[in-house]
Amino acid sequence: MQAGVRGFQCTPASFKLVTSMTIRTAILTLCLLLQAAFAQAQTDLRSSVDALGQGKFADVEAAITVLAKTGDPKAVPVLEALAAGDLYTRKSDARVFMTRAAGDDVILIDPITGVEDATAPKASVQKIRVNNTVRRAVRTALGGLTLLSPERQTRLAAAQSVLMAPSGEVLDLVETALATEKDADVRRVMEEARAASLLKSDRSTDEKKQAIETIRQRGDRDALGILSSALGSVDETLRPDVERAIAGIEERQALWNAGQNVWYGISLGSVLLLAAIGLAVTFGVMGIINMAHGEMVMLGAYTTFVVQDVIRTRYPDMFEWSLAIALPLAFLFTAFIGLVIERGVIRFLYGRPLETLLATWGLSLILQQAVRSLFGPTNREVGNPTWMSGAFELGGLTITWNRLWIVVFSLSVFLALLAVLKRSSFGLQMRAVTQNRRMASSMGIRTPYVDAATFALGSGIAGMAGVALSQIDNVSPNLGQSYIIDSFMVVVFGGVGNLWGTLVGAFSLGILNKFLEPYAGAVLGKIFVLVLIILFIQKRPRGLFALKGRAVDA
Amino acid sequence: MITAFLLRALDRNILIAIAALLIVAALVPVLNLLVPPTSPFHIPTYIVSLMGKYLTYAMLALALDLVWGFCGILSLGHAAFFALGGYAMGMYLARQIGARGTYGNALLPDFMVFLNWKELPWYWTGFDHFWFAALMVLAVPGLLAFVFGWFAFRSRVTGVYLSIITQAMTYALLLAFFRNEMGFGGNNGLTDFKDILGFNIQAGGTRNALFAATAVALAFSLLVASGIVRSKFGKVLVGVRDAESRTRFLGYRVENIKLFTFTVSAMMAGVAGALYVPQVGIINPGEFAPANSIEVVIWTAVGGRGTLIGPIIGAVLVNFGKSVFTAAFPEFWLFALGGLFVAVTLFLPKGIVGTWRQMRARRRETARMTAASPQAAE
């Protein structure tokens, strides 16, 4: 065992010795070689650059191609200067310079190193003239040259630009770049760029078949564009392959589109869920529709606005945390308002649900007008923290962060509420009152307390929903109005007294709405959903998940 | 039989109300047209139109009271029937414009020319004739109410659920009428009317005639509503309101009773809408807004639901208050309206008329008691 270990230790040490020697030698050799090569390249480049200043446009074009072939990133600024018309020839020795004005004279700048050379009279230099053909040649050359740039971003951008505008000429360059590329992402794009360029070149049919396959695997709208343009240029034998590839991509696109619609539907559903869940609680327990529910959402959104306002003026570094701060504040504030409403108005109206509906409608008008008087009738700006802004791609789906967070948030609110209902004693009491108020009361549950707490809880949840909705909607006094009818629909569709009904209701209405939109348009889709709900209620007058038992007949 | 039905409808209160309405219908045009503007008794034309508008609202509130106050169906979609009646009348008025529109197109209304439509959609045919439009004023809201009620009452959708789906109905119509493709003028609606039955709609005489027609129509609606309520059918209606299951168990077809009342009420609302449009000169999808329907409920509640005169008083009072308030302190109107909702439900559940009747009954009771008390003391 020990010997084995020693022997094992021995080998790497000697190996290290050998390798270190080899590496040193290698580096030394490489350095020498590089130095020579560098000097060589420098002179080569200089002469190629000087060639730009000679002859007619066709010669300039040829010189550009030579420059591009060197693959040297140093040629990039020279070509850029040429396209911009900043390149001049010194008449005396036909050397090419960039210039900078200095009084009557111009300062000559070496285009490769960027070092200022000498001052010369303006008359001694002549501008290199360019036309559109030359400009195009420069563009192609630049696309190819930047493929070899040491910057990853530049290479990626170059590969993408080749992919967007493929041509047979850059093919060699792309292949050169591909040979040395290490970064996996850049490599992938380069391979696609190679495939796209290959289709435009005169390579063999087999290679082209492979290229079609590579592009088909990319499978997005760009790939579709490349293949459709290739459809015109490739020869007869390849055409079926291209057509098959196009059909394949289109099929996949349709699938992704459906996926995107599902995502939009989930996103809409989560918004509906957030808006409706508090309503479901109060409706389920007390059997009243709280018309001021939308205004609670609105108050939550305005709480966010106030919190952000304070943060902006006093503690600007805390902005990222504004939503986390606003969330509990909105909950407490709206829960308090809810408590006041319940104690002040609603408790006098138990047993008269339709009149509660009227009274809460009146309250909603008052709250709207109060907010309008305090904050003005116009939209207030609520900012998105950085973690809520932007989007990312998932396969063919584009998902914005704020929508994703809202989905996560609404589901966590749902789960938290479910936990409260199923695990706490307050939840137990609430469920008891929902199922049979009088029996619960005889069992010693103080139903008025449960009512008050339920109403406060429902309002508080609405307030939290307001914080989330402030991120995707306009914060105005009318915010609540736009959600109230939809929330009713969700609650009525899902059924009363069952949170799962609300969840299923919200998501199915959301997804249905988004699936109808592409065919019927947004408005007609919504009308259709409304009619569907009206018809559905005929079939199941108490919603999808109705409470069973005698209590509901009361 | 019909005379018997109508005669039974006339109790003292209804008689007074109808007489008052007929007097107003005659008096207001006289005060507007015959009394010189310098006289303190002169009523300006714009006030005549404003009062006409209030009376159409009163008719709408009466229609709602018939289903809510006597049958217990809280409809949050009655403004939809009102607006549909309004649109039927608006379409007739739009056809009367003829070649006098902005584009001078005799065949198509302005908005269709604007949308580049080539011919009139099929559902606009017939609206050139007043009789057809008048028929549609009754038929369209009536049919919608019948179909809607047929499904809803048969499935025993009641209470809050019914309120919410009526709201969904008016909301769906709101969205539909906002669409330009529907062919009802999109969000601008129908406006710029010129003539009604050949008379200039802007002229003072026409406006007075419209006012008088509204007052007479309201009086007639009151008579019909009273007839329904006072008949044997009306007694069953109240039975449905107070104990639906019990009425069903006694052998009455509750859904048919509800359906009949709902349809009659919708037609009444449609007529109100048809009288509203020529007096305000425009009809647009905003009339379908769910908030409007809820406002109708508060007019009825303020006046007193379950009384026929209450909603008329409530609608006129609240709308008068709205006109005064929005002119004097516009920002406080919503506070006032909201407060009214809360206060009426909390403190005046029977409304003005109901509370007044209650107080009078109690006073009579105490009077009877005091008259009887010496004997009781002995």
mmCIF file of C-alpha atoms in Angstrom, chain A residues 283 287-289 291 344-346 348-349 352-363 365-373 481-482 485-486 488-489 491-492 495-496 520-521 523-524 526-527 530-531 533-535 537-539 541-543, chain B residues 68 72-74 76 148 150-161 163-169 171-173 175-179 245 290-292 294-295 297-298 301 305 330-339 341-342 345-346 349:
data_model
loop_
_atom_site.group_PDB
_atom_site.id
_atom_site.type_symbol
_atom_site.label_atom_id
_atom_site.label_comp_id
_atom_site.label_asym_id
_atom_site.label_seq_id
_atom_site.Cartn_x
_atom_site.Cartn_y
_atom_site.Cartn_z
ATOM 1 C CA PHE A 283 -67.257 35.636 -0.583
ATOM 2 C CA GLY A 287 -71.382 35.115 1.241
ATOM 3 C CA ILE A 288 -71.044 38.730 0.199
ATOM 4 C CA ILE A 289 -69.480 40.239 -2.851
ATOM 5 C CA MET A 291 -67.356 45.536 -4.665
ATOM 6 C CA GLY A 344 -68.253 50.278 10.269
ATOM 7 C CA VAL A 345 -70.598 49.122 7.520
ATOM 8 C CA ILE A 346 -70.746 45.483 6.613
ATOM 9 C CA PHE A 348 -74.834 45.802 10.016
ATOM 10 C CA LEU A 349 -75.801 44.186 6.758
ATOM 11 C CA ARG A 352 -78.619 40.918 3.191
ATOM 12 C CA PRO A 353 -75.923 40.102 0.629
ATOM 13 C CA LEU A 354 -77.358 42.207 -2.176
ATOM 14 C CA GLU A 355 -77.378 45.294 -0.017
ATOM 15 C CA THR A 356 -73.815 44.674 1.059
ATOM 16 C CA LEU A 357 -72.990 44.690 -2.611
ATOM 17 C CA LEU A 358 -74.483 48.180 -2.914
ATOM 18 C CA ALA A 359 -72.817 49.519 0.205
ATOM 19 C CA THR A 360 -69.393 48.255 -0.836
ATOM 20 C CA TRP A 361 -69.938 49.726 -4.288
ATOM 21 C CA GLY A 362 -70.529 53.063 -2.583
ATOM 22 C CA LEU A 363 -67.363 52.587 -0.564
ATOM 23 C CA LEU A 365 -66.593 55.136 -5.226
ATOM 24 C CA ILE A 366 -65.496 56.978 -2.092
ATOM 25 C CA LEU A 367 -62.083 55.293 -2.028
ATOM 26 C CA GLN A 368 -61.535 55.997 -5.715
ATOM 27 C CA GLN A 369 -62.388 59.640 -5.324
ATOM 28 C CA ALA A 370 -60.275 59.919 -2.167
ATOM 29 C CA VAL A 371 -57.229 58.585 -4.007
ATOM 30 C CA ARG A 372 -58.004 60.835 -6.941
ATOM 31 C CA SER A 373 -58.128 63.877 -4.665
ATOM 32 C CA GLN A 481 -62.149 48.838 -11.670
ATOM 33 C CA SER A 482 -60.317 47.009 -14.406
ATOM 34 C CA ILE A 485 -65.307 42.140 -13.051
ATOM 35 C CA ASP A 486 -62.625 39.638 -14.001
ATOM 36 C CA PHE A 488 -65.937 38.093 -10.017
ATOM 37 C CA MET A 489 -65.843 35.862 -13.045
ATOM 38 C CA VAL A 491 -64.733 33.379 -8.246
ATOM 39 C CA VAL A 492 -68.096 32.532 -9.754
ATOM 40 C CA GLY A 495 -66.997 28.081 -7.090
ATOM 41 C CA VAL A 496 -67.314 29.468 -3.637
ATOM 42 C CA ALA A 520 -60.648 36.172 -32.329
ATOM 43 C CA GLY A 521 -58.697 39.253 -31.245
ATOM 44 C CA VAL A 523 -61.854 42.008 -27.352
ATOM 45 C CA LEU A 524 -63.844 39.310 -29.079
ATOM 46 C CA LYS A 526 -62.919 38.332 -23.904
ATOM 47 C CA ILE A 527 -66.552 38.581 -24.976
ATOM 48 C CA LEU A 530 -67.801 36.111 -20.735
ATOM 49 C CA VAL A 531 -70.525 34.391 -22.725
ATOM 50 C CA ILE A 533 -69.044 31.854 -18.212
ATOM 51 C CA ILE A 534 -72.686 32.923 -18.423
ATOM 52 C CA LEU A 535 -73.505 29.618 -20.107
ATOM 53 C CA ILE A 537 -73.210 29.149 -14.711
ATOM 54 C CA GLN A 538 -76.437 27.767 -16.169
ATOM 55 C CA LYS A 539 -74.931 24.312 -16.099
ATOM 56 C CA PRO A 541 -75.021 27.462 -10.831
ATOM 57 C CA ARG A 542 -72.554 27.239 -7.955
ATOM 58 C CA GLY A 543 -69.352 27.089 -9.923
ATOM 59 C CA TRP B 68 -85.821 43.819 -7.913
ATOM 60 C CA GLY B 72 -86.139 39.822 -5.803
ATOM 61 C CA ILE B 73 -83.951 39.654 -8.922
ATOM 62 C CA LEU B 74 -81.155 42.198 -8.478
ATOM 63 C CA LEU B 76 -76.906 44.619 -12.499
ATOM 64 C CA PHE B 148 -81.021 35.221 -20.863
ATOM 65 C CA TRP B 150 -84.851 31.394 -19.963
ATOM 66 C CA PHE B 151 -81.429 29.922 -19.267
ATOM 67 C CA ALA B 152 -80.749 31.617 -15.958
ATOM 68 C CA PHE B 153 -84.085 31.055 -14.195
ATOM 69 C CA ARG B 154 -84.496 27.513 -15.459
ATOM 70 C CA SER B 155 -81.101 26.604 -13.961
ATOM 71 C CA ARG B 156 -82.127 28.354 -10.743
ATOM 72 C CA VAL B 157 -79.279 30.832 -10.798
ATOM 73 C CA THR B 158 -80.198 33.157 -7.963
ATOM 74 C CA GLY B 159 -78.952 35.882 -5.669
ATOM 75 C CA VAL B 160 -75.444 37.177 -6.032
ATOM 76 C CA TYR B 161 -74.668 34.758 -8.858
ATOM 77 C CA SER B 163 -76.370 39.686 -10.241
ATOM 78 C CA ILE B 164 -72.881 38.868 -11.390
ATOM 79 C CA ILE B 165 -73.857 37.202 -14.625
ATOM 80 C CA THR B 166 -76.174 40.077 -15.503
ATOM 81 C CA GLN B 167 -73.156 42.274 -14.969
ATOM 82 C CA ALA B 168 -71.098 39.984 -17.196
ATOM 83 C CA MET B 169 -73.795 40.311 -19.852
ATOM 84 C CA TYR B 171 -69.908 44.063 -19.786
ATOM 85 C CA ALA B 172 -69.755 41.719 -22.771
ATOM 86 C CA LEU B 173 -72.132 44.017 -24.665
ATOM 87 C CA LEU B 175 -66.930 45.370 -25.198
ATOM 88 C CA ALA B 176 -68.854 44.264 -28.256
ATOM 89 C CA PHE B 177 -70.295 47.691 -29.020
ATOM 90 C CA PHE B 178 -66.871 49.276 -28.649
ATOM 91 C CA ARG B 179 -65.727 47.277 -31.664
ATOM 92 C CA SER B 245 -88.757 27.640 -2.562
ATOM 93 C CA PRO B 290 -71.650 48.102 -15.487
ATOM 94 C CA ALA B 291 -71.313 51.183 -13.264
ATOM 95 C CA ASN B 292 -74.405 52.681 -14.935
ATOM 96 C CA ILE B 294 -75.391 49.828 -10.487
ATOM 97 C CA GLU B 295 -76.331 53.494 -10.374
ATOM 98 C CA VAL B 297 -80.015 50.295 -8.461
ATOM 99 C CA ILE B 298 -79.200 53.156 -6.129
ATOM 100 C CA ALA B 301 -83.015 52.051 -3.442
ATOM 101 C CA ARG B 305 -87.781 49.465 -3.671
ATOM 102 C CA PRO B 330 -67.394 68.284 -9.353
ATOM 103 C CA GLU B 331 -64.775 66.548 -7.208
ATOM 104 C CA PHE B 332 -67.268 65.782 -4.446
ATOM 105 C CA TRP B 333 -69.923 64.094 -6.540
ATOM 106 C CA LEU B 334 -68.428 60.622 -6.174
ATOM 107 C CA PHE B 335 -68.097 61.116 -2.415
ATOM 108 C CA ALA B 336 -71.752 62.121 -2.290
ATOM 109 C CA LEU B 337 -72.897 59.233 -4.479
ATOM 110 C CA GLY B 338 -70.766 56.740 -2.575
ATOM 111 C CA GLY B 339 -71.999 58.082 0.721
ATOM 112 C CA PHE B 341 -75.046 54.122 -1.363
ATOM 113 C CA VAL B 342 -73.740 53.444 2.130
ATOM 114 C CA THR B 345 -78.367 50.679 2.681
ATOM 115 C CA LEU B 346 -77.534 51.293 6.341
ATOM 116 C CA PRO B 349 -83.263 50.195 3.614
#
